[in-house]
PDB file of C-alpha atoms and ligand atoms in Angstrom:
ATOM      1  CA  MET A   1      -0.255  -0.057  -0.009  1.00  0.00           C
ATOM      2  CA  ALA A   2       1.234   3.597  -0.752  1.00  0.00           C
ATOM      3  CA  SER A   3       2.779   5.529   2.348  1.00  0.00           C
ATOM      4  CA  TYR A   4       1.802   9.070   1.954  1.00  0.00           C
ATOM      5  CA  ILE A   5       2.890  11.033   5.254  1.00  0.00           C
ATOM      6  CA  VAL A   6       2.337  14.558   6.282  1.00  0.00           C
ATOM      7  CA  LEU A   7       4.690  16.328   8.538  1.00  0.00           C
ATOM      8  CA  LEU A   8       2.873  18.862  10.679  1.00  0.00           C
ATOM      9  CA  GLY A   9       4.363  21.657  12.667  1.00  0.00           C
ATOM     10  CA  PRO A  10       5.241  25.029  12.929  1.00  0.00           C
ATOM     11  CA  PRO A  11       7.915  26.927  10.814  1.00  0.00           C
ATOM     12  CA  GLY A  12      11.478  26.246  12.036  1.00  0.00           C
ATOM     13  CA  VAL A  13      10.731  22.915  14.074  1.00  0.00           C
ATOM     14  CA  GLY A  14      12.950  20.974  11.663  1.00  0.00           C
ATOM     15  CA  LYS A  15      10.112  19.469   9.026  1.00  0.00           C
ATOM     16  CA  GLY A  16      12.594  20.056   6.232  1.00  0.00           C
ATOM     17  CA  THR A  17      15.388  18.513   7.780  1.00  0.00           C
ATOM     18  CA  GLN A  18      13.439  15.539   8.984  1.00  0.00           C
ATOM     19  CA  ALA A  19      11.712  15.044   5.483  1.00  0.00           C
ATOM     20  CA  LYS A  20      15.199  14.955   3.755  1.00  0.00           C
ATOM     21  CA  ILE A  21      16.370  12.118   6.397  1.00  0.00           C
ATOM     22  CA  LEU A  22      13.260  10.267   5.773  1.00  0.00           C
ATOM     23  CA  ALA A  23      13.285  10.540   2.217  1.00  0.00           C
ATOM     24  CA  GLU A  24      16.730   9.151   1.920  1.00  0.00           C
ATOM     25  CA  ARG A  25      15.761   6.181   4.383  1.00  0.00           C
ATOM     26  CA  THR A  26      12.268   5.127   2.656  1.00  0.00           C
ATOM     27  CA  GLY A  27      13.185   5.919  -0.850  1.00  0.00           C
ATOM     28  CA  LEU A  28       9.740   7.961  -1.089  1.00  0.00           C
ATOM     29  CA  PRO A  29      10.464  11.708  -2.379  1.00  0.00           C
ATOM     30  CA  HIS A  30      10.261  14.587  -0.294  1.00  0.00           C
ATOM     31  CA  ILE A  31       7.738  17.045  -1.560  1.00  0.00           C
ATOM     32  CA  SER A  32       8.025  20.380   0.019  1.00  0.00           C
ATOM     33  CA  SER A  33       5.924  23.138  -1.200  1.00  0.00           C
ATOM     34  CA  GLY A  34       8.058  25.829  -0.079  1.00  0.00           C
ATOM     35  CA  ASP A  35      10.798  24.185  -2.210  1.00  0.00           C
ATOM     36  CA  LEU A  36       8.536  24.014  -5.108  1.00  0.00           C
ATOM     37  CA  PHE A  37       7.485  27.823  -4.751  1.00  0.00           C
ATOM     38  CA  ARG A  38      11.199  28.855  -4.166  1.00  0.00           C
ATOM     39  CA  GLU A  39      12.229  26.836  -7.410  1.00  0.00           C
ATOM     40  CA  ASN A  40       9.250  28.544  -9.459  1.00  0.00           C
ATOM     41  CA  MET A  41      11.107  32.166  -8.104  1.00  0.00           C
ATOM     42  CA  LYS A  42      14.425  31.126  -9.123  1.00  0.00           C
ATOM     43  CA  ASN A  43      13.336  30.031 -12.381  1.00  0.00           C
ATOM     44  CA  ARG A  44      11.031  33.025 -12.711  1.00  0.00           C
ATOM     45  CA  THR A  45       8.073  31.085 -14.065  1.00  0.00           C
ATOM     46  CA  GLU A  46       4.809  32.925 -14.122  1.00  0.00           C
ATOM     47  CA  LEU A  47       3.871  30.919 -10.919  1.00  0.00           C
ATOM     48  CA  GLY A  48       6.979  32.226  -9.528  1.00  0.00           C
ATOM     49  CA  LYS A  49       6.241  35.761  -9.998  1.00  0.00           C
ATOM     50  CA  ARG A  50       2.728  35.279  -8.600  1.00  0.00           C
ATOM     51  CA  VAL A  51       3.920  33.966  -5.207  1.00  0.00           C
ATOM     52  CA  GLN A  52       6.676  36.106  -4.436  1.00  0.00           C
ATOM     53  CA  THR A  53       5.098  38.715  -2.594  1.00  0.00           C
ATOM     54  CA  TYR A  54       3.280  36.225  -0.229  1.00  0.00           C
ATOM     55  CA  MET A  55       6.229  34.565   0.391  1.00  0.00           C
ATOM     56  CA  ASP A  56       8.548  37.407   1.041  1.00  0.00           C
ATOM     57  CA  ARG A  57       6.040  38.590   3.654  1.00  0.00           C
ATOM     58  CA  GLY A  58       5.454  35.198   5.420  1.00  0.00           C
ATOM     59  CA  GLU A  59       1.983  35.056   4.143  1.00  0.00           C
ATOM     60  CA  LEU A  60       0.283  31.798   2.552  1.00  0.00           C
ATOM     61  CA  VAL A  61      -0.144  31.659  -1.150  1.00  0.00           C
ATOM     62  CA  PRO A  62      -3.652  31.224  -1.830  1.00  0.00           C
ATOM     63  CA  ASP A  63      -5.052  27.675  -1.913  1.00  0.00           C
ATOM     64  CA  ASP A  64      -5.837  27.347  -5.595  1.00  0.00           C
ATOM     65  CA  LEU A  65      -2.176  28.017  -6.683  1.00  0.00           C
ATOM     66  CA  THR A  66      -0.797  25.985  -4.129  1.00  0.00           C
ATOM     67  CA  ILE A  67      -3.071  22.950  -4.507  1.00  0.00           C
ATOM     68  CA  ALA A  68      -2.505  23.078  -8.208  1.00  0.00           C
ATOM     69  CA  MET A  69       1.211  22.926  -7.974  1.00  0.00           C
ATOM     70  CA  VAL A  70       1.034  20.299  -5.520  1.00  0.00           C
ATOM     71  CA  GLU A  71      -1.649  18.024  -7.219  1.00  0.00           C
ATOM     72  CA  ALA A  72       0.687  18.271 -10.431  1.00  0.00           C
ATOM     73  CA  ARG A  73       3.825  17.103  -8.494  1.00  0.00           C
ATOM     74  CA  LEU A  74       1.854  14.198  -6.957  1.00  0.00           C
ATOM     75  CA  SER A  75       0.313  13.058 -10.291  1.00  0.00           C
ATOM     76  CA  LYS A  76       4.242  12.291 -11.397  1.00  0.00           C
ATOM     77  CA  PRO A  77       5.202   8.296 -11.239  1.00  0.00           C
ATOM     78  CA  ASP A  78       7.671   8.806  -8.496  1.00  0.00           C
ATOM     79  CA  CYS A  79       4.667   9.470  -6.103  1.00  0.00           C
ATOM     80  CA  ARG A  80       2.555   6.291  -6.725  1.00  0.00           C
ATOM     81  CA  ALA A  81       4.291   4.423  -3.903  1.00  0.00           C
ATOM     82  CA  GLY A  82       3.665   7.305  -1.692  1.00  0.00           C
ATOM     83  CA  ALA A  83       5.388  10.739  -0.686  1.00  0.00           C
ATOM     84  CA  ILE A  84       6.488  12.601   2.689  1.00  0.00           C
ATOM     85  CA  LEU A  85       4.949  15.948   2.198  1.00  0.00           C
ATOM     86  CA  ASP A  86       6.318  18.784   4.085  1.00  0.00           C
ATOM     87  CA  GLY A  87       4.745  22.203   4.396  1.00  0.00           C
ATOM     88  CA  PHE A  88       1.403  20.890   2.430  1.00  0.00           C
ATOM     89  CA  PRO A  89      -1.471  20.894   3.602  1.00  0.00           C
ATOM     90  CA  ARG A  90      -1.429  24.477   5.528  1.00  0.00           C
ATOM     91  CA  THR A  91      -5.037  25.085   5.676  1.00  0.00           C
ATOM     92  CA  PRO A  92      -8.214  23.009   6.078  1.00  0.00           C
ATOM     93  CA  ALA A  93      -9.362  23.360   2.504  1.00  0.00           C
ATOM     94  CA  GLN A  94      -5.574  22.097   1.228  1.00  0.00           C
ATOM     95  CA  ALA A  95      -6.214  18.818   3.601  1.00  0.00           C
ATOM     96  CA  GLU A  96      -9.554  18.454   1.865  1.00  0.00           C
ATOM     97  CA  ALA A  97      -7.890  18.770  -1.524  1.00  0.00           C
ATOM     98  CA  LEU A  98      -5.329  16.340  -0.428  1.00  0.00           C
ATOM     99  CA  ARG A  99      -7.782  13.939   0.369  1.00  0.00           C
ATOM    100  CA  LYS A 100      -9.441  14.128  -2.896  1.00  0.00           C
ATOM    101  CA  ILE A 101      -6.090  13.978  -4.821  1.00  0.00           C
ATOM    102  CA  LEU A 102      -5.317  10.823  -2.973  1.00  0.00           C
ATOM    103  CA  ALA A 103      -8.470   9.324  -3.322  1.00  0.00           C
ATOM    104  CA  GLY A 104      -8.244   9.640  -6.896  1.00  0.00           C
ATOM    105  CA  HIS A 105      -5.151   7.275  -6.766  1.00  0.00           C
ATOM    106  CA  SER A 106      -7.050   5.253  -4.250  1.00  0.00           C
ATOM    107  CA  ALA A 107      -4.865   6.109  -1.331  1.00  0.00           C
ATOM    108  CA  ASP A 108      -5.018   8.058   1.724  1.00  0.00           C
ATOM    109  CA  VAL A 109      -3.146  10.058   4.089  1.00  0.00           C
ATOM    110  CA  GLN A 110      -1.423   7.205   6.626  1.00  0.00           C
ATOM    111  CA  VAL A 111       0.251   9.031   9.283  1.00  0.00           C
ATOM    112  CA  VAL A 112       0.756  12.594  10.496  1.00  0.00           C
ATOM    113  CA  PRO A 113       3.641  13.294  12.758  1.00  0.00           C
ATOM    114  CA  PHE A 114       3.242  16.459  14.340  1.00  0.00           C
ATOM    115  CA  ILE A 115       6.545  18.048  15.390  1.00  0.00           C
ATOM    116  CA  ASN A 116       6.154  20.849  18.001  1.00  0.00           C
ATOM    117  CA  ALA A 117       8.412  23.323  19.823  1.00  0.00           C
ATOM    118  CA  PRO A 118       7.722  26.480  21.861  1.00  0.00           C
ATOM    119  CA  ALA A 119       8.004  30.003  19.792  1.00  0.00           C
ATOM    120  CA  ASP A 120      10.954  31.096  21.406  1.00  0.00           C
ATOM    121  CA  VAL A 121      12.992  28.018  20.129  1.00  0.00           C
ATOM    122  CA  LEU A 122      11.327  28.294  16.567  1.00  0.00           C
ATOM    123  CA  VAL A 123      12.576  32.030  16.217  1.00  0.00           C
ATOM    124  CA  GLU A 124      16.106  31.201  17.299  1.00  0.00           C
ATOM    125  CA  ARG A 125      16.260  28.427  14.647  1.00  0.00           C
ATOM    126  CA  VAL A 126      14.732  30.095  11.756  1.00  0.00           C
ATOM    127  CA  SER A 127      16.278  33.415  12.156  1.00  0.00           C
ATOM    128  CA  GLY A 128      19.777  31.778  12.414  1.00  0.00           C
ATOM    129  CA  ARG A 129      19.162  29.439   9.390  1.00  0.00           C
ATOM    130  CA  LEU A 130      21.452  29.904   6.238  1.00  0.00           C
ATOM    131  CA  THR A 131      20.494  28.173   2.832  1.00  0.00           C
ATOM    132  CA  CYS A 132      22.319  27.252   0.101  1.00  0.00           C
ATOM    133  CA  ARG A 133      21.929  29.109  -3.410  1.00  0.00           C
ATOM    134  CA  ALA A 134      22.216  26.358  -5.509  1.00  0.00           C
ATOM    135  CA  GLN A 135      19.931  23.277  -3.849  1.00  0.00           C
ATOM    136  CA  GLY A 136      18.653  24.484  -0.824  1.00  0.00           C
ATOM    137  CA  HIS A 137      21.016  22.539   1.522  1.00  0.00           C
ATOM    138  CA  VAL A 138      20.306  24.198   5.293  1.00  0.00           C
ATOM    139  CA  TYR A 139      22.800  25.346   7.859  1.00  0.00           C
ATOM    140  CA  HIS A 140      22.492  27.364  11.064  1.00  0.00           C
ATOM    141  CA  GLN A 141      24.750  30.225  12.045  1.00  0.00           C
ATOM    142  CA  ALA A 142      25.270  28.585  15.765  1.00  0.00           C
ATOM    143  CA  PHE A 143      24.086  24.970  15.475  1.00  0.00           C
ATOM    144  CA  SER A 144      25.100  23.286  12.223  1.00  0.00           C
ATOM    145  CA  ARG A 145      27.740  25.778  10.803  1.00  0.00           C
ATOM    146  CA  PRO A 146      29.293  24.961   7.624  1.00  0.00           C
ATOM    147  CA  LYS A 147      32.950  23.930   7.351  1.00  0.00           C
ATOM    148  CA  ILE A 148      33.851  26.987   5.275  1.00  0.00           C
ATOM    149  CA  ALA A 149      31.915  30.278   6.446  1.00  0.00           C
ATOM    150  CA  GLY A 150      29.379  31.191   3.933  1.00  0.00           C
ATOM    151  CA  LYS A 151      29.897  28.387   1.752  1.00  0.00           C
ATOM    152  CA  CYS A 152      27.610  25.038   1.262  1.00  0.00           C
ATOM    153  CA  ASP A 153      29.649  21.912   2.334  1.00  0.00           C
ATOM    154  CA  VAL A 154      27.824  19.918  -0.539  1.00  0.00           C
ATOM    155  CA  ASP A 155      28.108  21.964  -3.587  1.00  0.00           C
ATOM    156  CA  GLY A 156      30.409  25.070  -2.665  1.00  0.00           C
ATOM    157  CA  SER A 157      27.431  27.608  -3.435  1.00  0.00           C
ATOM    158  CA  GLU A 158      26.982  30.717  -1.551  1.00  0.00           C
ATOM    159  CA  LEU A 159      24.739  30.499   1.588  1.00  0.00           C
ATOM    160  CA  PHE A 160      22.245  33.153   2.293  1.00  0.00           C
ATOM    161  CA  GLN A 161      19.316  34.052   4.357  1.00  0.00           C
ATOM    162  CA  ARG A 162      15.878  33.354   3.338  1.00  0.00           C
ATOM    163  CA  GLU A 163      14.124  36.985   2.692  1.00  0.00           C
ATOM    164  CA  ASP A 164      11.275  35.401   4.915  1.00  0.00           C
ATOM    165  CA  ASP A 165      13.617  34.097   7.465  1.00  0.00           C
ATOM    166  CA  LYS A 166      14.563  37.440   8.680  1.00  0.00           C
ATOM    167  CA  ALA A 167      13.667  37.940  12.297  1.00  0.00           C
ATOM    168  CA  GLU A 168      10.632  40.552  11.693  1.00  0.00           C
ATOM    169  CA  THR A 169       8.920  37.951   9.229  1.00  0.00           C
ATOM    170  CA  VAL A 170       9.563  35.195  11.325  1.00  0.00           C
ATOM    171  CA  SER A 171       7.164  36.026  14.085  1.00  0.00           C
ATOM    172  CA  ARG A 172       4.352  36.787  11.281  1.00  0.00           C
ATOM    173  CA  ARG A 173       4.856  33.087   9.804  1.00  0.00           C
ATOM    174  CA  ILE A 174       4.371  31.773  13.189  1.00  0.00           C
ATOM    175  CA  ARG A 175       1.266  33.819  13.871  1.00  0.00           C
ATOM    176  CA  VAL A 176      -0.126  32.488  10.368  1.00  0.00           C
ATOM    177  CA  TYR A 177       0.730  29.001  11.388  1.00  0.00           C
ATOM    178  CA  MET A 178      -1.258  29.277  14.535  1.00  0.00           C
ATOM    179  CA  ASP A 179      -4.256  31.025  12.738  1.00  0.00           C
ATOM    180  CA  GLN A 180      -4.380  29.085   9.500  1.00  0.00           C
ATOM    181  CA  THR A 181      -2.617  25.669  10.067  1.00  0.00           C
ATOM    182  CA  SER A 182      -2.682  24.875  13.576  1.00  0.00           C
ATOM    183  CA  PRO A 183      -6.517  23.628  12.938  1.00  0.00           C
ATOM    184  CA  LEU A 184      -4.932  20.749  10.936  1.00  0.00           C
ATOM    185  CA  ILE A 185      -3.926  19.067  14.324  1.00  0.00           C
ATOM    186  CA  ASP A 186      -7.466  18.483  15.460  1.00  0.00           C
ATOM    187  CA  TYR A 187      -8.356  17.566  11.964  1.00  0.00           C
ATOM    188  CA  TYR A 188      -5.755  14.698  11.830  1.00  0.00           C
ATOM    189  CA  ARG A 189      -6.339  14.017  15.365  1.00  0.00           C
ATOM    190  CA  ALA A 190     -10.133  13.108  14.827  1.00  0.00           C
ATOM    191  CA  GLU A 191      -9.021  10.782  12.169  1.00  0.00           C
ATOM    192  CA  GLY A 192      -6.676   8.908  14.598  1.00  0.00           C
ATOM    193  CA  LYS A 193      -3.539   9.873  12.390  1.00  0.00           C
ATOM    194  CA  LEU A 194      -1.650  12.529  14.709  1.00  0.00           C
ATOM    195  CA  VAL A 195       1.355  11.210  16.503  1.00  0.00           C
ATOM    196  CA  GLU A 196       3.025  14.182  18.572  1.00  0.00           C
ATOM    197  CA  ILE A 197       6.629  14.452  18.455  1.00  0.00           C
ATOM    198  CA  ASP A 198       9.050  16.812  20.696  1.00  0.00           C
ATOM    199  CA  GLY A 199      10.807  18.953  18.214  1.00  0.00           C
ATOM    200  CA  THR A 200      13.150  20.436  21.034  1.00  0.00           C
ATOM    201  CA  GLN A 201      15.054  17.132  21.138  1.00  0.00           C
ATOM    202  CA  SER A 202      18.354  16.498  18.850  1.00  0.00           C
ATOM    203  CA  ILE A 203      17.902  15.866  15.060  1.00  0.00           C
ATOM    204  CA  GLU A 204      18.565  12.097  15.548  1.00  0.00           C
ATOM    205  CA  GLU A 205      15.878  11.949  18.475  1.00  0.00           C
ATOM    206  CA  VAL A 206      13.497  13.152  16.580  1.00  0.00           C
ATOM    207  CA  THR A 207      14.319  10.840  13.485  1.00  0.00           C
ATOM    208  CA  ALA A 208      14.167   8.006  15.607  1.00  0.00           C
ATOM    209  CA  ALA A 209      10.336   9.363  17.039  1.00  0.00           C
ATOM    210  CA  LEU A 210       9.425   9.576  13.612  1.00  0.00           C
ATOM    211  CA  GLU A 211      10.511   6.375  12.499  1.00  0.00           C
ATOM    212  CA  ALA A 212       8.918   4.547  15.313  1.00  0.00           C
ATOM    213  CA  ALA A 213       5.834   6.689  14.327  1.00  0.00           C
ATOM    214  CA  ILE A 214       5.764   5.319  10.750  1.00  0.00           C
ATOM    215  CA  ARG A 215       6.400   1.874  11.563  1.00  0.00           C
ATOM    216  CA  LYS A 216       3.151   1.588  13.551  1.00  0.00           C
TER     217      LYS A 216
HETATM  218  P1  AMP B 301       8.554  26.892   3.766  1.00  0.00           P
HETATM  219  O1  AMP B 301       9.332  26.671   3.182  1.00  0.00           O
HETATM  220  O2  AMP B 301       7.543  25.594   4.199  1.00  0.00           O
HETATM  221  O3  AMP B 301       8.560  27.472   5.213  1.00  0.00           O
HETATM  222  O4  AMP B 301       7.442  27.711   2.951  1.00  0.00           O
HETATM  223  C1  AMP B 301       7.810  29.224   2.793  1.00  0.00           C
HETATM  224  C2  AMP B 301       6.634  29.854   2.258  1.00  0.00           C
HETATM  225  O5  AMP B 301       5.997  29.251   1.081  1.00  0.00           O
HETATM  226  C3  AMP B 301       5.313  30.237   3.054  1.00  0.00           C
HETATM  227  O6  AMP B 301       5.893  30.993   4.025  1.00  0.00           O
HETATM  228  C4  AMP B 301       4.321  30.581   2.178  1.00  0.00           C
HETATM  229  O7  AMP B 301       4.516  31.793   1.730  1.00  0.00           O
HETATM  230  C5  AMP B 301       4.572  29.721   0.890  1.00  0.00           C
HETATM  231  N1  AMP B 301       4.068  27.909   1.330  1.00  0.00           N
HETATM  232  C6  AMP B 301       4.717  26.941   1.353  1.00  0.00           C
HETATM  233  N2  AMP B 301       3.659  26.127   1.421  1.00  0.00           N
HETATM  234  C7  AMP B 301       2.854  26.612   1.421  1.00  0.00           C
HETATM  235  C8  AMP B 301       1.184  26.056   1.340  1.00  0.00           C
HETATM  236  N3  AMP B 301       0.821  24.836   1.631  1.00  0.00           N
HETATM  237  N4  AMP B 301       0.331  26.747   1.362  1.00  0.00           N
HETATM  238  C9  AMP B 301       0.640  28.386   1.194  1.00  0.00           C
HETATM  239  N5  AMP B 301       1.491  28.695   1.152  1.00  0.00           N
HETATM  240  C10 AMP B 301       2.701  27.978   1.280  1.00  0.00           C
END
């Protein structure tokens, strides 16, 4: 049976880091709506131009644009066996859309690990985050420094701070998450799919908790 896993949690809690690790270990594709939007912005596509202001401000991109983009990605053959969804769904309408999209492939969301941490931890993690220009590898000014300052260990490209990772925008993103995304906690809890994970633990501990949640 196909395994669709939705990683839920506030910005900066480590969903992206964990999704990459899980994707490597399970062989399932990592689908990050934020990465898909950033790729469109980098390539200056029509979609990229339309979403730039929402992203720079830390606001959500409208549901219709987001759902169409993720639906197109999920219809690719590499998603037949399942996927690790990171950053999608982010609103109840997106969760409903996902249910319908997967039903069209005779599948459903299996498990929703909900990784959580207090707001001060999130602000510290996001505002120190550095991202690589070429492929989006992620570092942190204090907790996960690159070997050479300002350069990605993997591909040597420049590290920069995402516009929406600047301190002024981070608290807005957390507020947006509280208002628009946190209702999904109850949505998936009611379906019996939610597994709560303490996101203040080390990367390795969170991965272990996620693997246990997925095995169940
Ligand atoms: P992320 O990389 O997941 O932190 O997403 C960065 C930004 O992309 C968000 O602040 C939104 O502007 C946009 N975005 C990503 N995923 C979604 C989504 N599912 N719905 C709406 N906007 C999104």
